[in-house]
């Protein structure tokens, strides 16, 4: 069965600094990969997704992620964070076969220092 | 506007009572899902439905029940058999087609507190 690991439970960065959130997946083939963001008490919003092709994908709000098959990783990056980026971020994987079921990582809570 | 509506946003119930959480979507999506979110555990799938009148158990279905009588609606009942029901519940929907032509859209969630 596929699984997703987000090694960092909580990350703090200063406003204007660069950001990288880590995501590792376990799956026998190339999965479909997603990053979602959740503001406190709210639902999840899709930031970006990877299915195939170019391994560097661009998303909303200035985020990007790079798929690295050799490392089974799909890390999320942003060159310069804004205070409004403070939220919880979830990496998710969907198996290619069978029903569409997202498997989520534990989430990374991002705090922005002014 | 199209979207997913969960109601209520906050719900309080006494221990031992069943409670039903509402999820409605007007996106014309075939597939709907219920997830449970607990701090530090991410989201875990409770039930999902790919088509009307059909649904499957997810990873943590014990103590929960669902129905899918209409395409637009996928209510979740938290029964008294659920040992630790206090949590944040998220409903989602998607077209049900395989990627890359689909993504999951989420509601705003219902926070259930059992006292």
JSON list of C-alpha atoms in Angstrom, two decimals:
[
{"chain": "A", "resi": 1, "resn": "UNK", "atom": "CA", "xyz": [0.00, 0.00, 0.00]},
{"chain": "A", "resi": 2, "resn": "UNK", "atom": "CA", "xyz": [1.14, 3.49, -0.69]},
{"chain": "A", "resi": 3, "resn": "UNK", "atom": "CA", "xyz": [2.17, 5.83, 2.12]},
{"chain": "A", "resi": 4, "resn": "UNK", "atom": "CA", "xyz": [3.34, 9.40, 2.52]},
{"chain": "A", "resi": 5, "resn": "UNK", "atom": "CA", "xyz": [5.80, 10.80, 5.04]},
{"chain": "A", "resi": 6, "resn": "UNK", "atom": "CA", "xyz": [6.27, 14.43, 5.88]},
{"chain": "A", "resi": 7, "resn": "UNK", "atom": "CA", "xyz": [9.32, 14.42, 8.17]},
{"chain": "A", "resi": 8, "resn": "UNK", "atom": "CA", "xyz": [8.81, 17.92, 9.55]},
{"chain": "A", "resi": 9, "resn": "UNK", "atom": "CA", "xyz": [5.84, 18.41, 11.86]},
{"chain": "A", "resi": 10, "resn": "UNK", "atom": "CA", "xyz": [6.47, 22.13, 12.36]},
{"chain": "A", "resi": 11, "resn": "UNK", "atom": "CA", "xyz": [8.67, 24.60, 10.51]},
{"chain": "A", "resi": 12, "resn": "UNK", "atom": "CA", "xyz": [9.30, 28.25, 11.30]},
{"chain": "A", "resi": 13, "resn": "UNK", "atom": "CA", "xyz": [10.74, 30.64, 8.74]},
{"chain": "A", "resi": 14, "resn": "UNK", "atom": "CA", "xyz": [11.11, 34.39, 8.57]},
{"chain": "A", "resi": 15, "resn": "UNK", "atom": "CA", "xyz": [9.01, 36.41, 6.19]},
{"chain": "A", "resi": 16, "resn": "UNK", "atom": "CA", "xyz": [10.85, 36.80, 2.91]},
{"chain": "A", "resi": 17, "resn": "UNK", "atom": "CA", "xyz": [12.96, 33.68, 3.43]},
{"chain": "A", "resi": 18, "resn": "UNK", "atom": "CA", "xyz": [12.85, 30.68, 1.16]},
{"chain": "A", "resi": 19, "resn": "UNK", "atom": "CA", "xyz": [10.86, 27.58, 2.08]},
{"chain": "A", "resi": 20, "resn": "UNK", "atom": "CA", "xyz": [11.13, 23.88, 1.38]},
{"chain": "A", "resi": 21, "resn": "UNK", "atom": "CA", "xyz": [8.68, 21.34, 2.79]},
{"chain": "A", "resi": 22, "resn": "UNK", "atom": "CA", "xyz": [9.66, 17.71, 2.45]},
{"chain": "A", "resi": 23, "resn": "UNK", "atom": "CA", "xyz": [7.51, 14.85, 1.26]},
{"chain": "A", "resi": 24, "resn": "UNK", "atom": "CA", "xyz": [8.50, 11.24, 0.67]},
{"chain": "A", "resi": 25, "resn": "UNK", "atom": "CA", "xyz": [6.18, 8.60, -0.69]},
{"chain": "A", "resi": 26, "resn": "UNK", "atom": "CA", "xyz": [6.20, 4.86, -0.84]},
{"chain": "A", "resi": 27, "resn": "UNK", "atom": "CA", "xyz": [4.70, 3.31, -3.93]},
{"chain": "A", "resi": 28, "resn": "UNK", "atom": "CA", "xyz": [5.76, 0.71, -6.47]},
{"chain": "A", "resi": 29, "resn": "UNK", "atom": "CA", "xyz": [5.18, 2.84, -9.54]},
{"chain": "A", "resi": 30, "resn": "UNK", "atom": "CA", "xyz": [4.97, 6.53, -10.30]},
{"chain": "A", "resi": 31, "resn": "UNK", "atom": "CA", "xyz": [2.08, 7.84, -8.27]},
{"chain": "A", "resi": 32, "resn": "UNK", "atom": "CA", "xyz": [-0.04, 10.90, -8.72]},
{"chain": "A", "resi": 33, "resn": "UNK", "atom": "CA", "xyz": [1.18, 13.49, -6.20]},
{"chain": "A", "resi": 34, "resn": "UNK", "atom": "CA", "xyz": [-0.51, 16.50, -4.66]},
{"chain": "A", "resi": 35, "resn": "UNK", "atom": "CA", "xyz": [0.17, 19.32, -2.24]},
{"chain": "A", "resi": 36, "resn": "UNK", "atom": "CA", "xyz": [-2.74, 20.86, -0.32]},
{"chain": "A", "resi": 37, "resn": "UNK", "atom": "CA", "xyz": [-2.83, 23.80, 2.08]},
{"chain": "A", "resi": 38, "resn": "UNK", "atom": "CA", "xyz": [-5.19, 24.21, 5.03]},
{"chain": "A", "resi": 39, "resn": "UNK", "atom": "CA", "xyz": [-5.82, 27.39, 7.00]},
{"chain": "A", "resi": 40, "resn": "UNK", "atom": "CA", "xyz": [-6.96, 26.90, 10.60]},
{"chain": "A", "resi": 41, "resn": "UNK", "atom": "CA", "xyz": [-10.47, 25.50, 10.85]},
{"chain": "A", "resi": 42, "resn": "UNK", "atom": "CA", "xyz": [-10.87, 25.38, 7.09]},
{"chain": "A", "resi": 43, "resn": "UNK", "atom": "CA", "xyz": [-10.96, 22.82, 4.33]},
{"chain": "A", "resi": 44, "resn": "UNK", "atom": "CA", "xyz": [-8.07, 21.95, 2.04]},
{"chain": "A", "resi": 45, "resn": "UNK", "atom": "CA", "xyz": [-7.08, 23.87, -1.07]},
{"chain": "A", "resi": 46, "resn": "UNK", "atom": "CA", "xyz": [-5.05, 22.31, -3.87]},
{"chain": "A", "resi": 47, "resn": "UNK", "atom": "CA", "xyz": [-1.69, 24.01, -4.43]},
{"chain": "A", "resi": 48, "resn": "UNK", "atom": "CA", "xyz": [-0.35, 21.84, -7.22]},
{"chain": "A", "resi": 49, "resn": "UNK", "atom": "CA", "xyz": [-0.29, 18.32, -8.62]},
{"chain": "A", "resi": 50, "resn": "UNK", "atom": "CA", "xyz": [2.02, 16.04, -10.57]},
{"chain": "A", "resi": 51, "resn": "UNK", "atom": "CA", "xyz": [0.88, 13.31, -12.91]},
{"chain": "A", "resi": 52, "resn": "UNK", "atom": "CA", "xyz": [3.58, 12.97, -15.53]},
{"chain": "A", "resi": 53, "resn": "UNK", "atom": "CA", "xyz": [5.92, 14.95, -17.74]},
{"chain": "A", "resi": 54, "resn": "UNK", "atom": "CA", "xyz": [7.99, 17.85, -16.47]},
{"chain": "A", "resi": 55, "resn": "UNK", "atom": "CA", "xyz": [9.15, 17.00, -12.97]},
{"chain": "A", "resi": 56, "resn": "UNK", "atom": "CA", "xyz": [9.02, 20.62, -11.82]},
{"chain": "A", "resi": 57, "resn": "UNK", "atom": "CA", "xyz": [5.43, 21.72, -11.43]},
{"chain": "A", "resi": 58, "resn": "UNK", "atom": "CA", "xyz": [4.14, 25.19, -10.74]},
{"chain": "A", "resi": 59, "resn": "UNK", "atom": "CA", "xyz": [1.18, 25.87, -8.52]},
{"chain": "A", "resi": 60, "resn": "UNK", "atom": "CA", "xyz": [-0.84, 28.68, -7.10]},
{"chain": "A", "resi": 61, "resn": "UNK", "atom": "CA", "xyz": [0.42, 31.36, -4.69]},
{"chain": "A", "resi": 62, "resn": "UNK", "atom": "CA", "xyz": [3.97, 31.13, -6.05]},
{"chain": "A", "resi": 63, "resn": "UNK", "atom": "CA", "xyz": [4.58, 27.54, -4.95]},
{"chain": "A", "resi": 64, "resn": "UNK", "atom": "CA", "xyz": [6.40, 24.88, -6.94]},
{"chain": "A", "resi": 65, "resn": "UNK", "atom": "CA", "xyz": [7.30, 21.27, -6.34]},
{"chain": "A", "resi": 66, "resn": "UNK", "atom": "CA", "xyz": [9.82, 18.90, -7.84]},
{"chain": "A", "resi": 67, "resn": "UNK", "atom": "CA", "xyz": [9.25, 15.20, -8.35]},
{"chain": "A", "resi": 68, "resn": "UNK", "atom": "CA", "xyz": [12.40, 13.13, -7.88]},
{"chain": "A", "resi": 69, "resn": "UNK", "atom": "CA", "xyz": [11.81, 9.48, -8.68]},
{"chain": "A", "resi": 70, "resn": "UNK", "atom": "CA", "xyz": [15.24, 8.37, -7.44]},
{"chain": "A", "resi": 71, "resn": "UNK", "atom": "CA", "xyz": [14.53, 9.82, -4.01]},
{"chain": "A", "resi": 72, "resn": "UNK", "atom": "CA", "xyz": [10.78, 9.09, -3.93]},
{"chain": "A", "resi": 73, "resn": "UNK", "atom": "CA", "xyz": [10.28, 12.71, -3.04]},
{"chain": "A", "resi": 74, "resn": "UNK", "atom": "CA", "xyz": [7.97, 15.55, -3.98]},
{"chain": "A", "resi": 75, "resn": "UNK", "atom": "CA", "xyz": [9.21, 18.57, -2.04]},
{"chain": "A", "resi": 76, "resn": "UNK", "atom": "CA", "xyz": [7.32, 21.86, -2.02]},
{"chain": "A", "resi": 77, "resn": "UNK", "atom": "CA", "xyz": [9.22, 25.13, -2.41]},
{"chain": "A", "resi": 78, "resn": "UNK", "atom": "CA", "xyz": [8.65, 28.84, -2.40]},
{"chain": "A", "resi": 79, "resn": "UNK", "atom": "CA", "xyz": [11.40, 31.41, -2.98]},
{"chain": "A", "resi": 80, "resn": "UNK", "atom": "CA", "xyz": [10.05, 34.04, -0.59]},
{"chain": "A", "resi": 81, "resn": "UNK", "atom": "CA", "xyz": [7.31, 33.38, 1.96]},
{"chain": "A", "resi": 82, "resn": "UNK", "atom": "CA", "xyz": [4.65, 35.85, 3.03]},
{"chain": "A", "resi": 83, "resn": "UNK", "atom": "CA", "xyz": [2.93, 36.04, 6.39]},
{"chain": "A", "resi": 84, "resn": "UNK", "atom": "CA", "xyz": [-0.24, 34.77, 4.69]},
{"chain": "A", "resi": 85, "resn": "UNK", "atom": "CA", "xyz": [1.51, 31.48, 3.90]},
{"chain": "A", "resi": 86, "resn": "UNK", "atom": "CA", "xyz": [1.24, 30.42, 7.54]},
{"chain": "A", "resi": 87, "resn": "UNK", "atom": "CA", "xyz": [-0.92, 27.30, 7.43]},
{"chain": "A", "resi": 88, "resn": "UNK", "atom": "CA", "xyz": [-0.71, 23.53, 7.46]},
{"chain": "A", "resi": 89, "resn": "UNK", "atom": "CA", "xyz": [0.53, 21.79, 4.35]},
{"chain": "A", "resi": 90, "resn": "UNK", "atom": "CA", "xyz": [-0.32, 18.27, 3.31]},
{"chain": "A", "resi": 91, "resn": "UNK", "atom": "CA", "xyz": [1.31, 16.07, 0.73]},
{"chain": "A", "resi": 92, "resn": "UNK", "atom": "CA", "xyz": [-0.90, 13.35, -0.75]},
{"chain": "A", "resi": 93, "resn": "UNK", "atom": "CA", "xyz": [-0.57, 10.43, -3.14]},
{"chain": "A", "resi": 94, "resn": "UNK", "atom": "CA", "xyz": [-3.14, 8.72, -5.30]},
{"chain": "A", "resi": 95, "resn": "UNK", "atom": "CA", "xyz": [-2.58, 5.26, -6.69]},
{"chain": "A", "resi": 96, "resn": "UNK", "atom": "CA", "xyz": [-2.84, 4.84, -10.42]},
{"chain": "A", "resi": 97, "resn": "UNK", "atom": "CA", "xyz": [-4.94, 1.73, -10.26]},
{"chain": "A", "resi": 98, "resn": "UNK", "atom": "CA", "xyz": [-8.32, 1.33, -8.68]},
{"chain": "A", "resi": 99, "resn": "UNK", "atom": "CA", "xyz": [-10.52, 3.94, -7.10]},
{"chain": "A", "resi": 100, "resn": "UNK", "atom": "CA", "xyz": [-9.25, 7.43, -6.63]},
{"chain": "A", "resi": 101, "resn": "UNK", "atom": "CA", "xyz": [-8.27, 7.52, -2.98]},
{"chain": "A", "resi": 102, "resn": "UNK", "atom": "CA", "xyz": [-5.90, 10.07, -1.61]},
{"chain": "A", "resi": 103, "resn": "UNK", "atom": "CA", "xyz": [-3.43, 9.00, 1.07]},
{"chain": "A", "resi": 104, "resn": "UNK", "atom": "CA", "xyz": [-2.19, 11.96, 3.08]},
{"chain": "A", "resi": 105, "resn": "UNK", "atom": "CA", "xyz": [0.96, 12.67, 5.00]},
{"chain": "A", "resi": 106, "resn": "UNK", "atom": "CA", "xyz": [0.77, 13.84, 8.60]},
{"chain": "A", "resi": 107, "resn": "UNK", "atom": "CA", "xyz": [1.06, 17.49, 7.60]},
{"chain": "A", "resi": 108, "resn": "UNK", "atom": "CA", "xyz": [3.62, 20.23, 8.23]},
{"chain": "A", "resi": 109, "resn": "UNK", "atom": "CA", "xyz": [2.58, 23.30, 10.15]},
{"chain": "A", "resi": 110, "resn": "UNK", "atom": "CA", "xyz": [4.28, 26.44, 8.85]},
{"chain": "A", "resi": 111, "resn": "UNK", "atom": "CA", "xyz": [4.82, 29.45, 11.11]},
{"chain": "A", "resi": 112, "resn": "UNK", "atom": "CA", "xyz": [6.08, 32.74, 9.68]},
{"chain": "A", "resi": 113, "resn": "UNK", "atom": "CA", "xyz": [8.14, 35.09, 11.80]},
{"chain": "A", "resi": 114, "resn": "UNK", "atom": "CA", "xyz": [7.73, 38.79, 10.98]},
{"chain": "B", "resi": 1, "resn": "UNK", "atom": "CA", "xyz": [-21.04, 29.28, -7.06]},
{"chain": "B", "resi": 2, "resn": "UNK", "atom": "CA", "xyz": [-20.17, 25.62, -7.28]},
{"chain": "B", "resi": 3, "resn": "UNK", "atom": "CA", "xyz": [-18.71, 23.93, -4.31]},
{"chain": "B", "resi": 4, "resn": "UNK", "atom": "CA", "xyz": [-19.08, 21.62, -1.36]},
{"chain": "B", "resi": 5, "resn": "UNK", "atom": "CA", "xyz": [-21.13, 22.59, 1.66]},
{"chain": "B", "resi": 6, "resn": "UNK", "atom": "CA", "xyz": [-20.71, 20.93, 5.01]},
{"chain": "B", "resi": 7, "resn": "UNK", "atom": "CA", "xyz": [-23.05, 21.65, 7.84]},
{"chain": "B", "resi": 8, "resn": "UNK", "atom": "CA", "xyz": [-22.99, 22.45, 10.61]},
{"chain": "B", "resi": 9, "resn": "UNK", "atom": "CA", "xyz": [-19.55, 23.97, 11.12]},
{"chain": "B", "resi": 10, "resn": "UNK", "atom": "CA", "xyz": [-19.58, 23.07, 14.82]},
{"chain": "B", "resi": 11, "resn": "UNK", "atom": "CA", "xyz": [-21.51, 20.21, 16.41]},
{"chain": "B", "resi": 12, "resn": "UNK", "atom": "CA", "xyz": [-21.78, 19.15, 20.01]},
{"chain": "B", "resi": 13, "resn": "UNK", "atom": "CA", "xyz": [-23.29, 15.86, 21.10]},
{"chain": "B", "resi": 14, "resn": "UNK", "atom": "CA", "xyz": [-23.56, 13.83, 24.24]},
{"chain": "B", "resi": 15, "resn": "UNK", "atom": "CA", "xyz": [-21.71, 10.56, 24.46]},
{"chain": "B", "resi": 16, "resn": "UNK", "atom": "CA", "xyz": [-23.79, 7.65, 23.24]},
{"chain": "B", "resi": 17, "resn": "UNK", "atom": "CA", "xyz": [-25.83, 9.65, 20.74]},
{"chain": "B", "resi": 18, "resn": "UNK", "atom": "CA", "xyz": [-25.68, 9.15, 17.01]},
{"chain": "B", "resi": 19, "resn": "UNK", "atom": "CA", "xyz": [-25.05, 12.27, 14.96]},
{"chain": "B", "resi": 20, "resn": "UNK", "atom": "CA", "xyz": [-25.25, 12.94, 11.22]},
{"chain": "B", "resi": 21, "resn": "UNK", "atom": "CA", "xyz": [-22.96, 15.31, 9.36]},
{"chain": "B", "resi": 22, "resn": "UNK", "atom": "CA", "xyz": [-24.21, 16.81, 6.14]},
{"chain": "B", "resi": 23, "resn": "UNK", "atom": "CA", "xyz": [-22.25, 17.11, 2.88]},
{"chain": "B", "resi": 24, "resn": "UNK", "atom": "CA", "xyz": [-23.74, 18.54, -0.29]},
{"chain": "B", "resi": 25, "resn": "UNK", "atom": "CA", "xyz": [-22.03, 19.32, -3.58]},
{"chain": "B", "resi": 26, "resn": "UNK", "atom": "CA", "xyz": [-23.24, 21.07, -6.71]},
{"chain": "B", "resi": 27, "resn": "UNK", "atom": "CA", "xyz": [-20.19, 20.29, -8.83]},
{"chain": "B", "resi": 28, "resn": "UNK", "atom": "CA", "xyz": [-21.88, 17.37, -10.57]},
{"chain": "B", "resi": 29, "resn": "UNK", "atom": "CA", "xyz": [-19.14, 15.11, -9.23]},
{"chain": "B", "resi": 30, "resn": "UNK", "atom": "CA", "xyz": [-19.62, 11.36, -9.20]},
{"chain": "B", "resi": 31, "resn": "UNK", "atom": "CA", "xyz": [-17.23, 10.57, -6.35]},
{"chain": "B", "resi": 32, "resn": "UNK", "atom": "CA", "xyz": [-17.49, 11.73, -2.75]},
{"chain": "B", "resi": 33, "resn": "UNK", "atom": "CA", "xyz": [-15.34, 11.09, 0.30]},
{"chain": "B", "resi": 34, "resn": "UNK", "atom": "CA", "xyz": [-15.30, 11.50, 4.05]},
{"chain": "B", "resi": 35, "resn": "UNK", "atom": "CA", "xyz": [-12.06, 12.09, 5.91]},
{"chain": "B", "resi": 36, "resn": "UNK", "atom": "CA", "xyz": [-11.33, 12.42, 9.59]},
{"chain": "B", "resi": 37, "resn": "UNK", "atom": "CA", "xyz": [-8.58, 14.79, 10.76]},
{"chain": "B", "resi": 38, "resn": "UNK", "atom": "CA", "xyz": [-6.86, 14.55, 14.12]},
{"chain": "B", "resi": 39, "resn": "UNK", "atom": "CA", "xyz": [-3.89, 16.67, 15.20]},
{"chain": "B", "resi": 40, "resn": "UNK", "atom": "CA", "xyz": [-0.61, 15.20, 13.99]},
{"chain": "B", "resi": 41, "resn": "UNK", "atom": "CA", "xyz": [-2.27, 12.40, 12.03]},
{"chain": "B", "resi": 42, "resn": "UNK", "atom": "CA", "xyz": [-3.17, 14.03, 8.77]},
{"chain": "B", "resi": 43, "resn": "UNK", "atom": "CA", "xyz": [-6.37, 12.97, 7.07]},
{"chain": "B", "resi": 44, "resn": "UNK", "atom": "CA", "xyz": [-7.70, 9.43, 7.20]},
{"chain": "B", "resi": 45, "resn": "UNK", "atom": "CA", "xyz": [-10.33, 8.08, 4.85]},
{"chain": "B", "resi": 46, "resn": "UNK", "atom": "CA", "xyz": [-13.56, 6.92, 6.46]},
{"chain": "B", "resi": 47, "resn": "UNK", "atom": "CA", "xyz": [-15.82, 6.09, 3.50]},
{"chain": "B", "resi": 48, "resn": "UNK", "atom": "CA", "xyz": [-15.99, 6.89, -0.18]},
{"chain": "B", "resi": 49, "resn": "UNK", "atom": "CA", "xyz": [-18.55, 6.59, -2.91]},
{"chain": "B", "resi": 50, "resn": "UNK", "atom": "CA", "xyz": [-17.85, 6.47, -6.62]},
{"chain": "B", "resi": 51, "resn": "UNK", "atom": "CA", "xyz": [-21.45, 6.40, -7.75]},
{"chain": "B", "resi": 52, "resn": "UNK", "atom": "CA", "xyz": [-24.96, 6.80, -6.40]},
{"chain": "B", "resi": 53, "resn": "UNK", "atom": "CA", "xyz": [-26.22, 3.90, -4.27]},
{"chain": "B", "resi": 54, "resn": "UNK", "atom": "CA", "xyz": [-22.73, 2.50, -3.84]},
{"chain": "B", "resi": 55, "resn": "UNK", "atom": "CA", "xyz": [-20.00, 3.17, -1.27]},
{"chain": "B", "resi": 56, "resn": "UNK", "atom": "CA", "xyz": [-16.92, 1.48, 0.17]},
{"chain": "B", "resi": 57, "resn": "UNK", "atom": "CA", "xyz": [-15.17, 1.47, 3.51]},
{"chain": "B", "resi": 58, "resn": "UNK", "atom": "CA", "xyz": [-12.00, 3.43, 3.89]},
{"chain": "B", "resi": 59, "resn": "UNK", "atom": "CA", "xyz": [-9.24, 2.88, 6.41]},
{"chain": "B", "resi": 60, "resn": "UNK", "atom": "CA", "xyz": [-11.21, 3.78, 9.56]},
{"chain": "B", "resi": 61, "resn": "UNK", "atom": "CA", "xyz": [-14.86, 2.94, 8.84]},
{"chain": "B", "resi": 62, "resn": "UNK", "atom": "CA", "xyz": [-15.67, 1.30, 12.19]},
{"chain": "B", "resi": 63, "resn": "UNK", "atom": "CA", "xyz": [-18.30, 3.26, 14.08]},
{"chain": "B", "resi": 64, "resn": "UNK", "atom": "CA", "xyz": [-19.41, 5.24, 11.03]},
{"chain": "B", "resi": 65, "resn": "UNK", "atom": "CA", "xyz": [-22.09, 4.80, 8.39]},
{"chain": "B", "resi": 66, "resn": "UNK", "atom": "CA", "xyz": [-22.95, 6.59, 5.15]},
{"chain": "B", "resi": 67, "resn": "UNK", "atom": "CA", "xyz": [-25.57, 6.68, 2.43]},
{"chain": "B", "resi": 68, "resn": "UNK", "atom": "CA", "xyz": [-25.51, 7.88, -1.17]},
{"chain": "B", "resi": 69, "resn": "UNK", "atom": "CA", "xyz": [-29.10, 8.16, -2.31]},
{"chain": "B", "resi": 70, "resn": "UNK", "atom": "CA", "xyz": [-28.49, 11.26, -4.41]},
{"chain": "B", "resi": 71, "resn": "UNK", "atom": "CA", "xyz": [-25.49, 12.33, -6.46]},
{"chain": "B", "resi": 72, "resn": "UNK", "atom": "CA", "xyz": [-25.32, 15.62, -4.59]},
{"chain": "B", "resi": 73, "resn": "UNK", "atom": "CA", "xyz": [-25.41, 14.30, -1.05]},
{"chain": "B", "resi": 74, "resn": "UNK", "atom": "CA", "xyz": [-23.20, 12.03, 1.06]},
{"chain": "B", "resi": 75, "resn": "UNK", "atom": "CA", "xyz": [-24.18, 12.25, 4.75]},
{"chain": "B", "resi": 76, "resn": "UNK", "atom": "CA", "xyz": [-21.99, 10.67, 7.42]},
{"chain": "B", "resi": 77, "resn": "UNK", "atom": "CA", "xyz": [-23.44, 9.24, 10.62]},
{"chain": "B", "resi": 78, "resn": "UNK", "atom": "CA", "xyz": [-21.17, 8.94, 13.61]},
{"chain": "B", "resi": 79, "resn": "UNK", "atom": "CA", "xyz": [-22.64, 6.18, 15.72]},
{"chain": "B", "resi": 80, "resn": "UNK", "atom": "CA", "xyz": [-22.30, 5.44, 19.41]},
{"chain": "B", "resi": 81, "resn": "UNK", "atom": "CA", "xyz": [-19.97, 2.60, 18.43]},
{"chain": "B", "resi": 82, "resn": "UNK", "atom": "CA", "xyz": [-17.26, 5.08, 17.45]},
{"chain": "B", "resi": 83, "resn": "UNK", "atom": "CA", "xyz": [-14.94, 5.08, 20.46]},
{"chain": "B", "resi": 84, "resn": "UNK", "atom": "CA", "xyz": [-13.38, 8.49, 20.00]},
{"chain": "B", "resi": 85, "resn": "UNK", "atom": "CA", "xyz": [-15.63, 10.59, 17.76]},
{"chain": "B", "resi": 86, "resn": "UNK", "atom": "CA", "xyz": [-14.33, 14.05, 18.65]},
{"chain": "B", "resi": 87, "resn": "UNK", "atom": "CA", "xyz": [-12.51, 15.25, 15.54]},
{"chain": "B", "resi": 88, "resn": "UNK", "atom": "CA", "xyz": [-12.59, 17.50, 12.50]},
{"chain": "B", "resi": 89, "resn": "UNK", "atom": "CA", "xyz": [-14.47, 15.89, 9.60]},
{"chain": "B", "resi": 90, "resn": "UNK", "atom": "CA", "xyz": [-13.86, 16.83, 5.99]},
{"chain": "B", "resi": 91, "resn": "UNK", "atom": "CA", "xyz": [-15.97, 15.94, 2.99]},
{"chain": "B", "resi": 92, "resn": "UNK", "atom": "CA", "xyz": [-14.54, 15.97, -0.53]},
{"chain": "B", "resi": 93, "resn": "UNK", "atom": "CA", "xyz": [-15.69, 15.28, -4.05]},
{"chain": "B", "resi": 94, "resn": "UNK", "atom": "CA", "xyz": [-14.12, 14.64, -7.42]},
{"chain": "B", "resi": 95, "resn": "UNK", "atom": "CA", "xyz": [-15.23, 13.73, -10.92]},
{"chain": "B", "resi": 96, "resn": "UNK", "atom": "CA", "xyz": [-14.13, 10.17, -10.26]},
{"chain": "B", "resi": 97, "resn": "UNK", "atom": "CA", "xyz": [-12.21, 10.07, -13.50]},
{"chain": "B", "resi": 98, "resn": "UNK", "atom": "CA", "xyz": [-8.59, 9.05, -13.40]},
{"chain": "B", "resi": 99, "resn": "UNK", "atom": "CA", "xyz": [-5.90, 11.73, -13.30]},
{"chain": "B", "resi": 100, "resn": "UNK", "atom": "CA", "xyz": [-4.93, 14.01, -14.87]},
{"chain": "B", "resi": 101, "resn": "UNK", "atom": "CA", "xyz": [-8.51, 15.03, -15.41]},
{"chain": "B", "resi": 102, "resn": "UNK", "atom": "CA", "xyz": [-9.53, 15.26, -11.80]},
{"chain": "B", "resi": 103, "resn": "UNK", "atom": "CA", "xyz": [-8.71, 16.63, -8.41]},
{"chain": "B", "resi": 104, "resn": "UNK", "atom": "CA", "xyz": [-10.46, 16.47, -5.05]},
{"chain": "B", "resi": 105, "resn": "UNK", "atom": "CA", "xyz": [-12.36, 19.51, -3.80]},
{"chain": "B", "resi": 106, "resn": "UNK", "atom": "CA", "xyz": [-12.92, 19.86, -0.06]},
{"chain": "B", "resi": 107, "resn": "UNK", "atom": "CA", "xyz": [-15.63, 21.35, 2.09]},
{"chain": "B", "resi": 108, "resn": "UNK", "atom": "CA", "xyz": [-14.92, 23.65, 5.03]},
{"chain": "B", "resi": 109, "resn": "UNK", "atom": "CA", "xyz": [-15.26, 20.87, 7.56]},
{"chain": "B", "resi": 110, "resn": "UNK", "atom": "CA", "xyz": [-17.36, 20.07, 10.60]},
{"chain": "B", "resi": 111, "resn": "UNK", "atom": "CA", "xyz": [-15.83, 20.04, 14.05]},
{"chain": "B", "resi": 112, "resn": "UNK", "atom": "CA", "xyz": [-17.59, 17.45, 16.17]},
{"chain": "B", "resi": 113, "resn": "UNK", "atom": "CA", "xyz": [-17.19, 17.51, 19.93]},
{"chain": "B", "resi": 114, "resn": "UNK", "atom": "CA", "xyz": [-18.65, 14.75, 22.02]},
{"chain": "B", "resi": 115, "resn": "UNK", "atom": "CA", "xyz": [-19.06, 15.50, 25.68]}
]
